[in-house]
Amino acid sequence: MHFLFSLLVNAVLVLMAAYITPGIKIKSFGTALWISFLIAILDPTLGWLLTGILHLATLGVFWLLGIGFILRFIAYVIVIRIIEALVSGFKTGGFGDALAFAIVLAVLGTLVHHLMAPGGMVYPNELPVVVLGSYYW
């Protein structure tokens, strides 16, 4: 039940982020729900693998400098671009639009998570919250 509620909330956030971000087109709420589901599945699996590969490729420099979240966002953008290829009603204008979409989605997800978290507490290891990882909720 919790997963379904998270998917519904995240589908609304996906629609809001698409409305805010120029260059992102989502056909319907059903498409947003499908995008939410794919992000919930692909981000913790494929996104984690991509982040690890990017850390290895940069020899961990971003991690050592404390800016590893940049590589996490790049992996998240790659996941979004893969989802664009899988879902017919979802279009991005390119890597830059997908990056802006990921940032808006992360900010909206962080705000909603903060509002819905018990006691309003958001723990440091959960920031930046990439929306749709129901493992964050």
C-alpha atoms as a PDB file:
ATOM      1  CA  MET A   1       0.000   0.000   0.000  1.00  0.00           C
ATOM      2  CA  HIS A   2       2.847   2.311   0.877  1.00  0.00           C
ATOM      3  CA  PHE A   3       4.470   1.690  -2.508  1.00  0.00           C
ATOM      4  CA  LEU A   4       1.236   2.518  -4.351  1.00  0.00           C
ATOM      5  CA  PHE A   5       0.798   5.730  -2.381  1.00  0.00           C
ATOM      6  CA  SER A   6       4.411   6.679  -3.157  1.00  0.00           C
ATOM      7  CA  LEU A   7       3.841   6.003  -6.857  1.00  0.00           C
ATOM      8  CA  LEU A   8       0.765   8.225  -6.920  1.00  0.00           C
ATOM      9  CA  VAL A   9       2.513  11.062  -5.085  1.00  0.00           C
ATOM     10  CA  ASN A  10       5.571  10.722  -7.295  1.00  0.00           C
ATOM     11  CA  ALA A  11       3.469  10.671 -10.467  1.00  0.00           C
ATOM     12  CA  VAL A  12       2.014  14.022  -9.400  1.00  0.00           C
ATOM     13  CA  LEU A  13       5.565  15.287  -8.739  1.00  0.00           C
ATOM     14  CA  VAL A  14       6.667  14.088 -12.188  1.00  0.00           C
ATOM     15  CA  LEU A  15       3.809  16.043 -13.762  1.00  0.00           C
ATOM     16  CA  MET A  16       4.671  19.138 -11.695  1.00  0.00           C
ATOM     17  CA  ALA A  17       8.345  18.870 -12.648  1.00  0.00           C
ATOM     18  CA  ALA A  18       7.414  18.492 -16.327  1.00  0.00           C
ATOM     19  CA  TYR A  19       5.213  21.585 -16.076  1.00  0.00           C
ATOM     20  CA  ILE A  20       8.032  23.595 -14.446  1.00  0.00           C
ATOM     21  CA  THR A  21      10.812  22.356 -16.733  1.00  0.00           C
ATOM     22  CA  PRO A  22      10.727  23.610 -20.326  1.00  0.00           C
ATOM     23  CA  GLY A  23      11.396  20.968 -22.948  1.00  0.00           C
ATOM     24  CA  ILE A  24       9.795  18.091 -21.014  1.00  0.00           C
ATOM     25  CA  LYS A  25       6.579  16.659 -22.424  1.00  0.00           C
ATOM     26  CA  ILE A  26       4.421  14.070 -20.662  1.00  0.00           C
ATOM     27  CA  LYS A  27       1.272  12.883 -22.426  1.00  0.00           C
ATOM     28  CA  SER A  28      -0.971  11.993 -19.448  1.00  0.00           C
ATOM     29  CA  PHE A  29      -1.186  11.048 -15.790  1.00  0.00           C
ATOM     30  CA  GLY A  30      -0.963   7.387 -16.806  1.00  0.00           C
ATOM     31  CA  THR A  31       2.330   8.126 -18.537  1.00  0.00           C
ATOM     32  CA  ALA A  32       3.560   9.934 -15.426  1.00  0.00           C
ATOM     33  CA  LEU A  33       2.559   6.914 -13.336  1.00  0.00           C
ATOM     34  CA  TRP A  34       4.479   4.622 -15.677  1.00  0.00           C
ATOM     35  CA  ILE A  35       7.517   6.953 -15.510  1.00  0.00           C
ATOM     36  CA  SER A  36       7.266   6.935 -11.711  1.00  0.00           C
ATOM     37  CA  PHE A  37       7.223   3.152 -11.642  1.00  0.00           C
ATOM     38  CA  LEU A  38      10.219   2.845 -13.977  1.00  0.00           C
ATOM     39  CA  ILE A  39      12.229   5.385 -11.981  1.00  0.00           C
ATOM     40  CA  ALA A  40      11.390   3.514  -8.770  1.00  0.00           C
ATOM     41  CA  ILE A  41      12.750   0.329 -10.339  1.00  0.00           C
ATOM     42  CA  LEU A  42      15.646   1.601 -12.478  1.00  0.00           C
ATOM     43  CA  ASP A  43      17.084   4.320 -10.233  1.00  0.00           C
ATOM     44  CA  PRO A  44      18.089   2.116  -7.291  1.00  0.00           C
ATOM     45  CA  THR A  45      19.402  -0.611  -9.600  1.00  0.00           C
ATOM     46  CA  LEU A  46      20.773   0.837 -12.813  1.00  0.00           C
ATOM     47  CA  GLY A  47      21.375   4.277 -11.269  1.00  0.00           C
ATOM     48  CA  TRP A  48      23.455   2.737  -8.502  1.00  0.00           C
ATOM     49  CA  LEU A  49      25.525   0.815 -11.055  1.00  0.00           C
ATOM     50  CA  LEU A  50      26.029   3.914 -13.223  1.00  0.00           C
ATOM     51  CA  THR A  51      27.069   5.967 -10.199  1.00  0.00           C
ATOM     52  CA  GLY A  52      29.636   3.329  -9.269  1.00  0.00           C
ATOM     53  CA  ILE A  53      31.015   3.247 -12.808  1.00  0.00           C
ATOM     54  CA  LEU A  54      31.242   7.058 -12.887  1.00  0.00           C
ATOM     55  CA  HIS A  55      33.074   7.059  -9.547  1.00  0.00           C
ATOM     56  CA  LEU A  56      35.538   4.508 -10.909  1.00  0.00           C
ATOM     57  CA  ALA A  57      35.968   6.466 -14.146  1.00  0.00           C
ATOM     58  CA  THR A  58      36.801   9.640 -12.204  1.00  0.00           C
ATOM     59  CA  LEU A  59      39.018   7.685  -9.796  1.00  0.00           C
ATOM     60  CA  GLY A  60      36.821   8.799  -6.898  1.00  0.00           C
ATOM     61  CA  VAL A  61      37.864  12.449  -7.173  1.00  0.00           C
ATOM     62  CA  PHE A  62      34.272  13.709  -6.924  1.00  0.00           C
ATOM     63  CA  TRP A  63      33.693  11.521  -3.864  1.00  0.00           C
ATOM     64  CA  LEU A  64      36.903  12.744  -2.228  1.00  0.00           C
ATOM     65  CA  LEU A  65      35.934  16.371  -2.851  1.00  0.00           C
ATOM     66  CA  GLY A  66      32.505  15.747  -1.349  1.00  0.00           C
ATOM     67  CA  ILE A  67      30.652  16.491  -4.567  1.00  0.00           C
ATOM     68  CA  GLY A  68      29.711  12.937  -5.499  1.00  0.00           C
ATOM     69  CA  PHE A  69      26.093  14.047  -5.785  1.00  0.00           C
ATOM     70  CA  ILE A  70      27.028  15.498  -9.188  1.00  0.00           C
ATOM     71  CA  LEU A  71      27.797  12.003 -10.462  1.00  0.00           C
ATOM     72  CA  ARG A  72      24.548  10.797  -8.885  1.00  0.00           C
ATOM     73  CA  PHE A  73      22.629  13.426 -10.847  1.00  0.00           C
ATOM     74  CA  ILE A  74      24.419  12.447 -14.063  1.00  0.00           C
ATOM     75  CA  ALA A  75      23.458   8.802 -13.463  1.00  0.00           C
ATOM     76  CA  TYR A  76      19.882   9.896 -12.742  1.00  0.00           C
ATOM     77  CA  VAL A  77      19.779  11.863 -16.001  1.00  0.00           C
ATOM     78  CA  ILE A  78      20.981   8.775 -17.876  1.00  0.00           C
ATOM     79  CA  VAL A  79      18.177   6.774 -16.230  1.00  0.00           C
ATOM     80  CA  ILE A  80      15.680   9.460 -17.296  1.00  0.00           C
ATOM     81  CA  ARG A  81      16.973   9.301 -20.875  1.00  0.00           C
ATOM     82  CA  ILE A  82      16.634   5.489 -20.855  1.00  0.00           C
ATOM     83  CA  ILE A  83      13.057   5.848 -19.602  1.00  0.00           C
ATOM     84  CA  GLU A  84      12.406   8.343 -22.391  1.00  0.00           C
ATOM     85  CA  ALA A  85      13.397   5.660 -24.875  1.00  0.00           C
ATOM     86  CA  LEU A  86      11.068   3.132 -23.198  1.00  0.00           C
ATOM     87  CA  VAL A  87       7.953   5.311 -22.735  1.00  0.00           C
ATOM     88  CA  SER A  88       6.259   6.679 -25.841  1.00  0.00           C
ATOM     89  CA  GLY A  89       4.433   9.603 -24.167  1.00  0.00           C
ATOM     90  CA  PHE A  90       7.560  11.056 -22.526  1.00  0.00           C
ATOM     91  CA  LYS A  91       9.925  13.382 -24.376  1.00  0.00           C
ATOM     92  CA  THR A  92      12.894  15.428 -23.238  1.00  0.00           C
ATOM     93  CA  GLY A  93      14.651  18.011 -25.330  1.00  0.00           C
ATOM     94  CA  GLY A  94      18.061  16.508 -24.645  1.00  0.00           C
ATOM     95  CA  PHE A  95      20.578  15.997 -21.864  1.00  0.00           C
ATOM     96  CA  GLY A  96      20.284  19.586 -20.563  1.00  0.00           C
ATOM     97  CA  ASP A  97      16.499  19.413 -20.285  1.00  0.00           C
ATOM     98  CA  ALA A  98      16.734  16.003 -18.614  1.00  0.00           C
ATOM     99  CA  LEU A  99      19.265  17.440 -16.140  1.00  0.00           C
ATOM    100  CA  ALA A 100      16.958  20.360 -15.336  1.00  0.00           C
ATOM    101  CA  PHE A 101      14.076  17.887 -14.952  1.00  0.00           C
ATOM    102  CA  ALA A 102      16.159  15.761 -12.560  1.00  0.00           C
ATOM    103  CA  ILE A 103      17.068  18.795 -10.462  1.00  0.00           C
ATOM    104  CA  VAL A 104      13.458  20.020 -10.268  1.00  0.00           C
ATOM    105  CA  LEU A 105      12.307  16.491  -9.444  1.00  0.00           C
ATOM    106  CA  ALA A 106      14.913  16.201  -6.689  1.00  0.00           C
ATOM    107  CA  VAL A 107      13.936  19.559  -5.165  1.00  0.00           C
ATOM    108  CA  LEU A 108      10.210  18.752  -5.277  1.00  0.00           C
ATOM    109  CA  GLY A 109      10.850  15.270  -3.883  1.00  0.00           C
ATOM    110  CA  THR A 110      12.937  16.696  -1.059  1.00  0.00           C
ATOM    111  CA  LEU A 111      10.225  19.201  -0.166  1.00  0.00           C
ATOM    112  CA  VAL A 112       7.479  16.577  -0.186  1.00  0.00           C
ATOM    113  CA  HIS A 113       9.650  14.141   1.738  1.00  0.00           C
ATOM    114  CA  HIS A 114      10.353  16.796   4.341  1.00  0.00           C
ATOM    115  CA  LEU A 115       6.645  17.562   4.669  1.00  0.00           C
ATOM    116  CA  MET A 116       5.632  13.903   4.901  1.00  0.00           C
ATOM    117  CA  ALA A 117       8.509  12.550   7.025  1.00  0.00           C
ATOM    118  CA  PRO A 118       7.712  11.673  10.631  1.00  0.00           C
ATOM    119  CA  GLY A 119       8.302  14.812  12.677  1.00  0.00           C
ATOM    120  CA  GLY A 120       9.436  16.624   9.533  1.00  0.00           C
ATOM    121  CA  MET A 121      12.914  15.135  10.008  1.00  0.00           C
ATOM    122  CA  VAL A 122      15.008  14.507   6.921  1.00  0.00           C
ATOM    123  CA  TYR A 123      18.227  12.641   7.585  1.00  0.00           C
ATOM    124  CA  PRO A 124      21.478  13.800   5.942  1.00  0.00           C
ATOM    125  CA  ASN A 125      22.087  10.509   4.127  1.00  0.00           C
ATOM    126  CA  GLU A 126      18.795  11.028   2.289  1.00  0.00           C
ATOM    127  CA  LEU A 127      19.807  14.309   0.638  1.00  0.00           C
ATOM    128  CA  PRO A 128      19.488  15.083  -2.177  1.00  0.00           C
ATOM    129  CA  VAL A 129      16.360  12.961  -2.405  1.00  0.00           C
ATOM    130  CA  VAL A 130      15.887  11.711  -5.893  1.00  0.00           C
ATOM    131  CA  VAL A 131      12.170  11.344  -6.136  1.00  0.00           C
ATOM    132  CA  LEU A 132      10.573   7.982  -6.625  1.00  0.00           C
ATOM    133  CA  GLY A 133      12.941   5.851  -4.687  1.00  0.00           C
ATOM    134  CA  SER A 134      10.276   4.459  -2.406  1.00  0.00           C
ATOM    135  CA  TYR A 135      13.213   3.277  -0.348  1.00  0.00           C
ATOM    136  CA  TYR A 136      13.528   6.914   0.803  1.00  0.00           C
ATOM    137  CA  TRP A 137       9.960   7.065   2.115  1.00  0.00           C
END
